[in-house]
mmCIF file of C-alpha atoms in Angstrom:
data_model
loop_
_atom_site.group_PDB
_atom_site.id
_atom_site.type_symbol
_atom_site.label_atom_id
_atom_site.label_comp_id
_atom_site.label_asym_id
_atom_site.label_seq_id
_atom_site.Cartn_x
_atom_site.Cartn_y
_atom_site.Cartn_z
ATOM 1 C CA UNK A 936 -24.559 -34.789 -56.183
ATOM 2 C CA UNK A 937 -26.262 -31.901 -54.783
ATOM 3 C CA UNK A 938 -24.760 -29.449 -53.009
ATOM 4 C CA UNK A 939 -24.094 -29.322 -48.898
ATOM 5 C CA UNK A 940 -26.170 -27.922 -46.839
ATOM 6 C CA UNK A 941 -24.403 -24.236 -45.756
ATOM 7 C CA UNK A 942 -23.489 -23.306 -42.170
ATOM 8 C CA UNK A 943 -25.894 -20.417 -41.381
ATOM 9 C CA UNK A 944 -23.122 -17.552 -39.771
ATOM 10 C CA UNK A 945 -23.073 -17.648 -36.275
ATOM 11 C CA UNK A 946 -24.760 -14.464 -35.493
ATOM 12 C CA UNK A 947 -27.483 -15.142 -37.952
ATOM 13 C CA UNK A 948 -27.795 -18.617 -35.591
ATOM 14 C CA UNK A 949 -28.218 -16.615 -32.306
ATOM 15 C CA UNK A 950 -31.011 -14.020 -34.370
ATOM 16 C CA UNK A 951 -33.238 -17.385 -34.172
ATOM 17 C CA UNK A 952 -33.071 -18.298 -30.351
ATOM 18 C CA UNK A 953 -35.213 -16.180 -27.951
ATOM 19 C CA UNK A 954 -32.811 -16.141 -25.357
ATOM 20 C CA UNK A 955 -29.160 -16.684 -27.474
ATOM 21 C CA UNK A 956 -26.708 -18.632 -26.119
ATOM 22 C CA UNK A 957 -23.614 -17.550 -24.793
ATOM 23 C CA UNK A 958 -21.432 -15.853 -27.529
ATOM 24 C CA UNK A 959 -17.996 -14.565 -27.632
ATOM 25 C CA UNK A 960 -18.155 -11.665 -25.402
ATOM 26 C CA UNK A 961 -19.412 -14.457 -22.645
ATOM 27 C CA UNK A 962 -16.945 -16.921 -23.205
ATOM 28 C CA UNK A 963 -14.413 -13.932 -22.616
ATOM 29 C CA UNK A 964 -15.914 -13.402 -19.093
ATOM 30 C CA UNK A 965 -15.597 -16.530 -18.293
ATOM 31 C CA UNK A 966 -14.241 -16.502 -14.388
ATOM 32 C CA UNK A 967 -10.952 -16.628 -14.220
ATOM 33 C CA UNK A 968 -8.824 -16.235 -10.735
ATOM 34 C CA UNK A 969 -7.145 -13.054 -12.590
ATOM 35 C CA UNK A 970 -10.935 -11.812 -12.830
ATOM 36 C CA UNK A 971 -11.887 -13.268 -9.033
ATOM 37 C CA UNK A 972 -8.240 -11.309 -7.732
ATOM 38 C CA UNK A 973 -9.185 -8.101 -10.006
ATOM 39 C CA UNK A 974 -12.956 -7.432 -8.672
ATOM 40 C CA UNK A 975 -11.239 -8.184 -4.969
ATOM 41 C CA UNK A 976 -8.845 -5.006 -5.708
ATOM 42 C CA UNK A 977 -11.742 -2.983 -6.477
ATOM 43 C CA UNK A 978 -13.923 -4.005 -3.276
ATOM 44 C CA UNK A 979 -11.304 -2.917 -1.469
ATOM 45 C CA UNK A 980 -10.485 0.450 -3.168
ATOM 46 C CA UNK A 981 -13.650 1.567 -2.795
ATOM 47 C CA UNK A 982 -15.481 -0.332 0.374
ATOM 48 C CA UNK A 983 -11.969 -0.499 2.551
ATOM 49 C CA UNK A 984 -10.900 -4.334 3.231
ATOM 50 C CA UNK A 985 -13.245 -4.972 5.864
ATOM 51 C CA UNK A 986 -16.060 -5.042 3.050
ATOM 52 C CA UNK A 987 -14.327 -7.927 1.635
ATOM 53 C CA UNK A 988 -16.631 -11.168 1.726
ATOM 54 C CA UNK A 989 -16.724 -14.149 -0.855
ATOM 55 C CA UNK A 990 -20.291 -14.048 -0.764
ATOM 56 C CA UNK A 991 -19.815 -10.276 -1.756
ATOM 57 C CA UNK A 992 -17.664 -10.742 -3.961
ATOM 58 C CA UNK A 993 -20.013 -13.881 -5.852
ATOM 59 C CA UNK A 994 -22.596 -11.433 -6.258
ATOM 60 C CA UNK A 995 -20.769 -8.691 -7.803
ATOM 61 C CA UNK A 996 -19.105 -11.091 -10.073
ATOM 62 C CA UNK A 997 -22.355 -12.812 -10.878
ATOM 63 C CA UNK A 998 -21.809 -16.420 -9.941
ATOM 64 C CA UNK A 999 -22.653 -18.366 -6.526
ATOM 65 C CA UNK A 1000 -20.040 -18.807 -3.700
ATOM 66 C CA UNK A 1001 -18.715 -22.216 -4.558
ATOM 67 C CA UNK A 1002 -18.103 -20.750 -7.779
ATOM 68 C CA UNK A 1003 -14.980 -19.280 -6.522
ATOM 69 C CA UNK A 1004 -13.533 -21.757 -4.592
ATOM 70 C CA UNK A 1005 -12.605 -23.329 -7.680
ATOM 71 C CA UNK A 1006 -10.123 -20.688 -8.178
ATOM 72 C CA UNK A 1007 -9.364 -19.791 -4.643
ATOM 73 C CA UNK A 1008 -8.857 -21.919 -1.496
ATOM 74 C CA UNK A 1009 -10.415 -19.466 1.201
ATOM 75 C CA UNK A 1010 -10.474 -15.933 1.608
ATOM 76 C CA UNK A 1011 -7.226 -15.758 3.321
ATOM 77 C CA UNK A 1012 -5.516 -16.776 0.165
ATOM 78 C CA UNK A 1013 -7.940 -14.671 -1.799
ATOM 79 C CA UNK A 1014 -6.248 -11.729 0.449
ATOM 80 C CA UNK A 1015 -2.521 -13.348 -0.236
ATOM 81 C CA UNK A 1016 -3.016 -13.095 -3.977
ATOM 82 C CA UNK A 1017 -4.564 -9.486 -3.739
ATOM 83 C CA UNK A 1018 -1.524 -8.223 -1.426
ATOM 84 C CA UNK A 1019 0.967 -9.946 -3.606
ATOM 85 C CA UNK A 1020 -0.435 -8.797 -7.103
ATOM 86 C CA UNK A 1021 -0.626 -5.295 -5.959
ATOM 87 C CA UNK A 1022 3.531 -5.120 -4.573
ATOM 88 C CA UNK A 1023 4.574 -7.216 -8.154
ATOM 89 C CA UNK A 1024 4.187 -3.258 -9.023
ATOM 90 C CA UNK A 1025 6.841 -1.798 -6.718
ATOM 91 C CA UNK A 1026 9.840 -0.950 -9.154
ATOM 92 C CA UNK A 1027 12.208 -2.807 -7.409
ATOM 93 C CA UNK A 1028 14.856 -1.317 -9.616
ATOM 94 C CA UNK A 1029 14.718 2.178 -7.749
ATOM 95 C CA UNK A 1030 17.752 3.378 -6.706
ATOM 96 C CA UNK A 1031 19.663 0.871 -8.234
ATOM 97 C CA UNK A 1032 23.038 2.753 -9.088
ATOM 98 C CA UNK A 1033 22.544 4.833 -5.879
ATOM 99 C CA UNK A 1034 24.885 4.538 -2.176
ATOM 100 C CA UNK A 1035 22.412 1.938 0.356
ATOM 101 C CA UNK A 1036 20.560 4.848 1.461
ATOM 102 C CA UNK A 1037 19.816 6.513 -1.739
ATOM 103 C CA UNK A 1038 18.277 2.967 -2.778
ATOM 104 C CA UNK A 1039 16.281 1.749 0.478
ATOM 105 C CA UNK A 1040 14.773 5.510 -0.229
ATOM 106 C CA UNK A 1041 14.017 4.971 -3.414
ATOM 107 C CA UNK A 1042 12.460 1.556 -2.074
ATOM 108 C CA UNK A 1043 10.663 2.898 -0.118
ATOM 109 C CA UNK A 1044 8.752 6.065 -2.089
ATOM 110 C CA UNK A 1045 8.160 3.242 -4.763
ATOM 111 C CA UNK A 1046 6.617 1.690 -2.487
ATOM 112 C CA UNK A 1047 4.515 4.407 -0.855
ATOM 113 C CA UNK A 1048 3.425 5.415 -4.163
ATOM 114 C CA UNK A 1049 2.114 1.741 -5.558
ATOM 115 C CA UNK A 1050 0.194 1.690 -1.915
ATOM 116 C CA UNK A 1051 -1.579 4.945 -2.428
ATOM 117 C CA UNK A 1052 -2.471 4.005 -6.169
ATOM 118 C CA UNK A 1053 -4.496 1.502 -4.173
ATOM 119 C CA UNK A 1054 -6.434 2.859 -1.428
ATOM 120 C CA UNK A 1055 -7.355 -0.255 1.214
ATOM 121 C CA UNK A 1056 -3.946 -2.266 0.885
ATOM 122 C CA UNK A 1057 -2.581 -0.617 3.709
ATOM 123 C CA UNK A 1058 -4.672 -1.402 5.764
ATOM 124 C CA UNK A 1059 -4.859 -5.044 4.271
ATOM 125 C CA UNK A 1060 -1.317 -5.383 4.501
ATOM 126 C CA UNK A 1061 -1.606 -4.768 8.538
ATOM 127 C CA UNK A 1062 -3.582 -7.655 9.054
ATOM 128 C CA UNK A 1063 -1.602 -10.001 6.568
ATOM 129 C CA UNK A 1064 2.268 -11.443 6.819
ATOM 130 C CA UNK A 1065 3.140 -11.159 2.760
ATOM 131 C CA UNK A 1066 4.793 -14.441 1.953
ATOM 132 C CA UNK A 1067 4.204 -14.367 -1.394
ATOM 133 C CA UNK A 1068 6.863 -14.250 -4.622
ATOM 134 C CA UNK A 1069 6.373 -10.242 -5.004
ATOM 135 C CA UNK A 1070 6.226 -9.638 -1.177
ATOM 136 C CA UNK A 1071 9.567 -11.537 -0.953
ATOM 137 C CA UNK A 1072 11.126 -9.694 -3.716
ATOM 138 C CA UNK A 1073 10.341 -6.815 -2.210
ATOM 139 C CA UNK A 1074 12.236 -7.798 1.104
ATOM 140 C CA UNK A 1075 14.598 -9.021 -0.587
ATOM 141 C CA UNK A 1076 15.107 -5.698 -2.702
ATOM 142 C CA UNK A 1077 15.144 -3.531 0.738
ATOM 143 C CA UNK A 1078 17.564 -5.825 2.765
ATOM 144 C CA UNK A 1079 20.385 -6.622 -0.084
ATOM 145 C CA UNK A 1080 20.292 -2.531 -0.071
ATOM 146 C CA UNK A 1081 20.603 -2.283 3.909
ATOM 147 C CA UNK A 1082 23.201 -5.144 4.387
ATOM 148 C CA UNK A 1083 25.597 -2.800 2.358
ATOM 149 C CA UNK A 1084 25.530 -0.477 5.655
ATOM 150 C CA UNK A 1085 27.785 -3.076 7.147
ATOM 151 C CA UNK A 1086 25.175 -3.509 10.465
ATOM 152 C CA UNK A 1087 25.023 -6.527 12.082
ATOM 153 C CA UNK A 1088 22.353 -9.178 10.966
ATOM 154 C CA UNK A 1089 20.041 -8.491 14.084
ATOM 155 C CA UNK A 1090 20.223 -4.571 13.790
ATOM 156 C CA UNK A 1091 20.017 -4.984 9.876
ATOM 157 C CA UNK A 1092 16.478 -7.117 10.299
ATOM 158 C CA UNK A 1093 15.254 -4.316 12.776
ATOM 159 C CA UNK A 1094 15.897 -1.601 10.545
ATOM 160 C CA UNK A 1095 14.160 -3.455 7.508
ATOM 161 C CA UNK A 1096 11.131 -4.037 9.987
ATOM 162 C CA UNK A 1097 11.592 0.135 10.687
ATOM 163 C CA UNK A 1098 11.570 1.461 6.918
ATOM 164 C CA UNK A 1099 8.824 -0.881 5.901
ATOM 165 C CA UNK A 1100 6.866 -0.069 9.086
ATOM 166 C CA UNK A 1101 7.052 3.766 8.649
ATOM 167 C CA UNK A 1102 5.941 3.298 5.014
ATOM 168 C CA UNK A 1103 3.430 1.069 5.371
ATOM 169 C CA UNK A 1104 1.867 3.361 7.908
ATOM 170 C CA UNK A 1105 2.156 6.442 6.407
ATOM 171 C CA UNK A 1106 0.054 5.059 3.270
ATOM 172 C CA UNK A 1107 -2.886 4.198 6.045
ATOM 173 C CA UNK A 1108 -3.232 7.640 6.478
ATOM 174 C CA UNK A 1109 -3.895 8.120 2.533
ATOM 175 C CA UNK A 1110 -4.812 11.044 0.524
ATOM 176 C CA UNK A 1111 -8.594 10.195 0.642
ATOM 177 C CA UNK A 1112 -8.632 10.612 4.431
ATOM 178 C CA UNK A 1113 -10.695 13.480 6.040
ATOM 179 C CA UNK A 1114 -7.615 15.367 7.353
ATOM 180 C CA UNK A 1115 -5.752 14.870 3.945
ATOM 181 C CA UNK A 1116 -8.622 16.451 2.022
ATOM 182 C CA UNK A 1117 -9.014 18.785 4.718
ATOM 183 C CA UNK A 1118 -5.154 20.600 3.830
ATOM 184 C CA UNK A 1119 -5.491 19.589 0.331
ATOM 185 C CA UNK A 1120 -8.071 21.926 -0.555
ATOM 186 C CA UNK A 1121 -7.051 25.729 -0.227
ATOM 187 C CA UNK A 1122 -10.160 27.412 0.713
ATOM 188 C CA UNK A 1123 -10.628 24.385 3.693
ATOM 189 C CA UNK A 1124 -6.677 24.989 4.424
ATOM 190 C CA UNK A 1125 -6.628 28.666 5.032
ATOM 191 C CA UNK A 1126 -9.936 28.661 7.393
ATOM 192 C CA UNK A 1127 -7.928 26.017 9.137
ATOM 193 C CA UNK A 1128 -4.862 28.117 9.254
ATOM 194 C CA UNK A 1129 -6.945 31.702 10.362
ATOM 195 C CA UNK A 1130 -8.524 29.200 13.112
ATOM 196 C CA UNK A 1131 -5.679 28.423 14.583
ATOM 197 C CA UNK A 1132 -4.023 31.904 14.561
ATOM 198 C CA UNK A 1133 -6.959 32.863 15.871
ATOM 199 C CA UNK A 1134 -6.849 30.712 19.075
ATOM 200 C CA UNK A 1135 -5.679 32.131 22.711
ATOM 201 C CA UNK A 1136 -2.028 32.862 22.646
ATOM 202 C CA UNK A 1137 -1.909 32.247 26.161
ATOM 203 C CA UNK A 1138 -3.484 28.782 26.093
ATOM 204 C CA UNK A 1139 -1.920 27.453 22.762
ATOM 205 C CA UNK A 1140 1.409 29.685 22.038
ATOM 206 C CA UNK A 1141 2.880 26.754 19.980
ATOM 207 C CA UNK A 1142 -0.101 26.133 17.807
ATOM 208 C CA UNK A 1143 -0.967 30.017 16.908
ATOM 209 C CA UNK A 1144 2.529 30.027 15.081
ATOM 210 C CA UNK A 1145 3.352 26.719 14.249
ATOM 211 C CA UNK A 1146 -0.505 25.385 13.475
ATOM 212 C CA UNK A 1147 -0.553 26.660 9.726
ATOM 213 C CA UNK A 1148 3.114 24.450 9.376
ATOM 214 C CA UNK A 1149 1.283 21.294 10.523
ATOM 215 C CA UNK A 1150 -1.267 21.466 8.878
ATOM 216 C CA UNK A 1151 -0.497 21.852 4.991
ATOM 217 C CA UNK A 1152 -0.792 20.726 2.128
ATOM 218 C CA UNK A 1153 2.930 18.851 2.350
ATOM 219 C CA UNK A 1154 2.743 14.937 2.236
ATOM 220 C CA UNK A 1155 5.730 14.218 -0.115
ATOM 221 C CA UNK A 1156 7.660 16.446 1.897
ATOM 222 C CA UNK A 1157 6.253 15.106 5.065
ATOM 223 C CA UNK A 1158 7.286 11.513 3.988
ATOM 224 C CA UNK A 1159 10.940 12.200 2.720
ATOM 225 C CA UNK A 1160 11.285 13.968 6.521
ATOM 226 C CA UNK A 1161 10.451 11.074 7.876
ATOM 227 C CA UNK A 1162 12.971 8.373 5.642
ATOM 228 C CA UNK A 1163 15.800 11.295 6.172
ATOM 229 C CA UNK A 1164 15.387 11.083 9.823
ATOM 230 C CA UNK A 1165 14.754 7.397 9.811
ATOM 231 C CA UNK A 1166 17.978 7.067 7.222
ATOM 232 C CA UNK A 1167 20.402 9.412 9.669
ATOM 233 C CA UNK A 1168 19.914 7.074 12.463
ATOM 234 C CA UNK A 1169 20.465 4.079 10.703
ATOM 235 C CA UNK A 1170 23.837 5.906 9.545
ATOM 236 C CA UNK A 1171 24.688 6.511 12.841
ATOM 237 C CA UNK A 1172 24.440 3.451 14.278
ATOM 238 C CA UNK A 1173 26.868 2.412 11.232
ATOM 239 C CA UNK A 1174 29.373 4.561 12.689
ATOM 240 C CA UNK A 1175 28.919 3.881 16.219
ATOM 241 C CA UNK A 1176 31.788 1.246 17.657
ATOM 242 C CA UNK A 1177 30.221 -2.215 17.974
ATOM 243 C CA UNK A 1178 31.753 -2.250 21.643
ATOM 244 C CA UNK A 1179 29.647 0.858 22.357
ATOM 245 C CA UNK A 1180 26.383 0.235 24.070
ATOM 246 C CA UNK A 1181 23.352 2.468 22.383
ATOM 247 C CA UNK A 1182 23.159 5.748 24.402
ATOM 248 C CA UNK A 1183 20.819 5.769 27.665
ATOM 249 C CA UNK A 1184 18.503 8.373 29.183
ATOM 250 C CA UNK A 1185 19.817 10.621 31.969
ATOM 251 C CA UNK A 1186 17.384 8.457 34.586
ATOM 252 C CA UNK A 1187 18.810 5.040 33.305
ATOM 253 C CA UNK A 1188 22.549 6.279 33.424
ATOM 254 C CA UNK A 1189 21.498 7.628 37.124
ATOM 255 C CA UNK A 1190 20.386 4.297 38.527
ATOM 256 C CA UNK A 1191 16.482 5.374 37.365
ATOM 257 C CA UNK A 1192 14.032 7.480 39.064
ATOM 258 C CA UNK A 1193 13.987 6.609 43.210
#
């Protein structure tokens, strides 16, 4: 009986076409909504959201439109998934073993820092309500921490809405930002600094002194300031008596201004 015939090796197959078909490495590429989400993240790092198309986005990924509507409803949902994937990275462990305020702190610069690995969420988060299984995690990570300040539900909400606010716009103004550069690098920072010491005393007497402490190279610092200030209120209005109405300015307590 003679002998079958023998499978020529696959690469020794594709040596005989002209144009080969697709091998391994292609079948690897294959689009995937992990691969549609991915490139998304990286128009956005580097264009800002606003560059964000799906026509764009087919181009860069080598396929038509309609191609990605098999793996995504609309762009909206496109955005959802993007948003969502990128909080999944917020340890939501911070804190964990720390007093409420130690832990919606720790919340919080977790959070800061996952939004400044990736410049454009920000700003993508501002436009978007997060509903997803991450984004709801995450609320649910901050609020189980505030509820243990004993506020009551309303005031609890509000200062949920507060600490995420304040963080989420902080990271808008992000490291990559003209001003940020600006006190980042020390040869820019202490022209900046002589400039202002250099302006008319008379004119600007806060900014001759205080101008080289506002702008410096400080953003940590600048951001804890901010969640300790934010933090000591919230404290306060722990230990204010619920029977005590929040204090008033001098014109309200007066009747108001005639």
């Amino acid at each position: 009986m003679p002998n079958a015939p023998q499978r020529v090796p696959d690469a020794d197959q594709r040596s005989l076409w002209f144009t080969p078909p697709d091998g391994a490495e292609s079948r690897r590429r294959a689009l995937t909504r992990e691969r549609v989400v991915a490139e998304a993240l990286t128009v956005i790092a580097v264009d800002g959201a606003g560059a964000l198309s799906m026509r764009a986005l087919a181009a860069r990924l080598g396929v038509v439109p309609g191609a990605l509507y098999r793996h995504v409803r609309s762009k909206e949902q496109l955005c959802d998934l993007v948003v969502d994937g990128v909080l999944a990275e917020v340890d939501l462990q911070a804190g964990r073993d720390l007093a409420w305020t130690g832990r919606v702190a720790a919340l919080a610069r977790a959070l800061q820092t996952v939004l400044e690995d990736h410049p454009g969420i920000a700003a993508l988060l501002k436009t978007r309500d997060p509903l997803g299984p991450h984004s709801l995690a995450l609320a649910e990570a901050f609020l189980t921490a505030l509820r243990e300040a004993g506020l009551p539900r309303r005031e609890t909400a509000l200062a949920f809405s507060l600490i995420y606010d304040y963080t989420l716009g902080f990271a808008l103004s992000d490291r990559t930002t003209v001003n940020e550069q600006r006190v980042q690098d020390p040869a820019t920072r202490s022209q900046l600094h002589d400039f202002f010491r250099s302006l008319p005393a008379d004119r600007f007497p806060a900014l001759t002194v205080l101008g080289e402490y506002i702008w410096a190279d400080n953003r940590d610092e600048r951001f804890t300031a901010g969640l300790d200030t934010l933090l000591a209120g919230l404290q306060a209005a722990r230990r204010r008596p619920r029977s005590q109405p929040p204090a008033r300015s001098d014109d309200s307590k007066r009747g108001g201004p005639s």
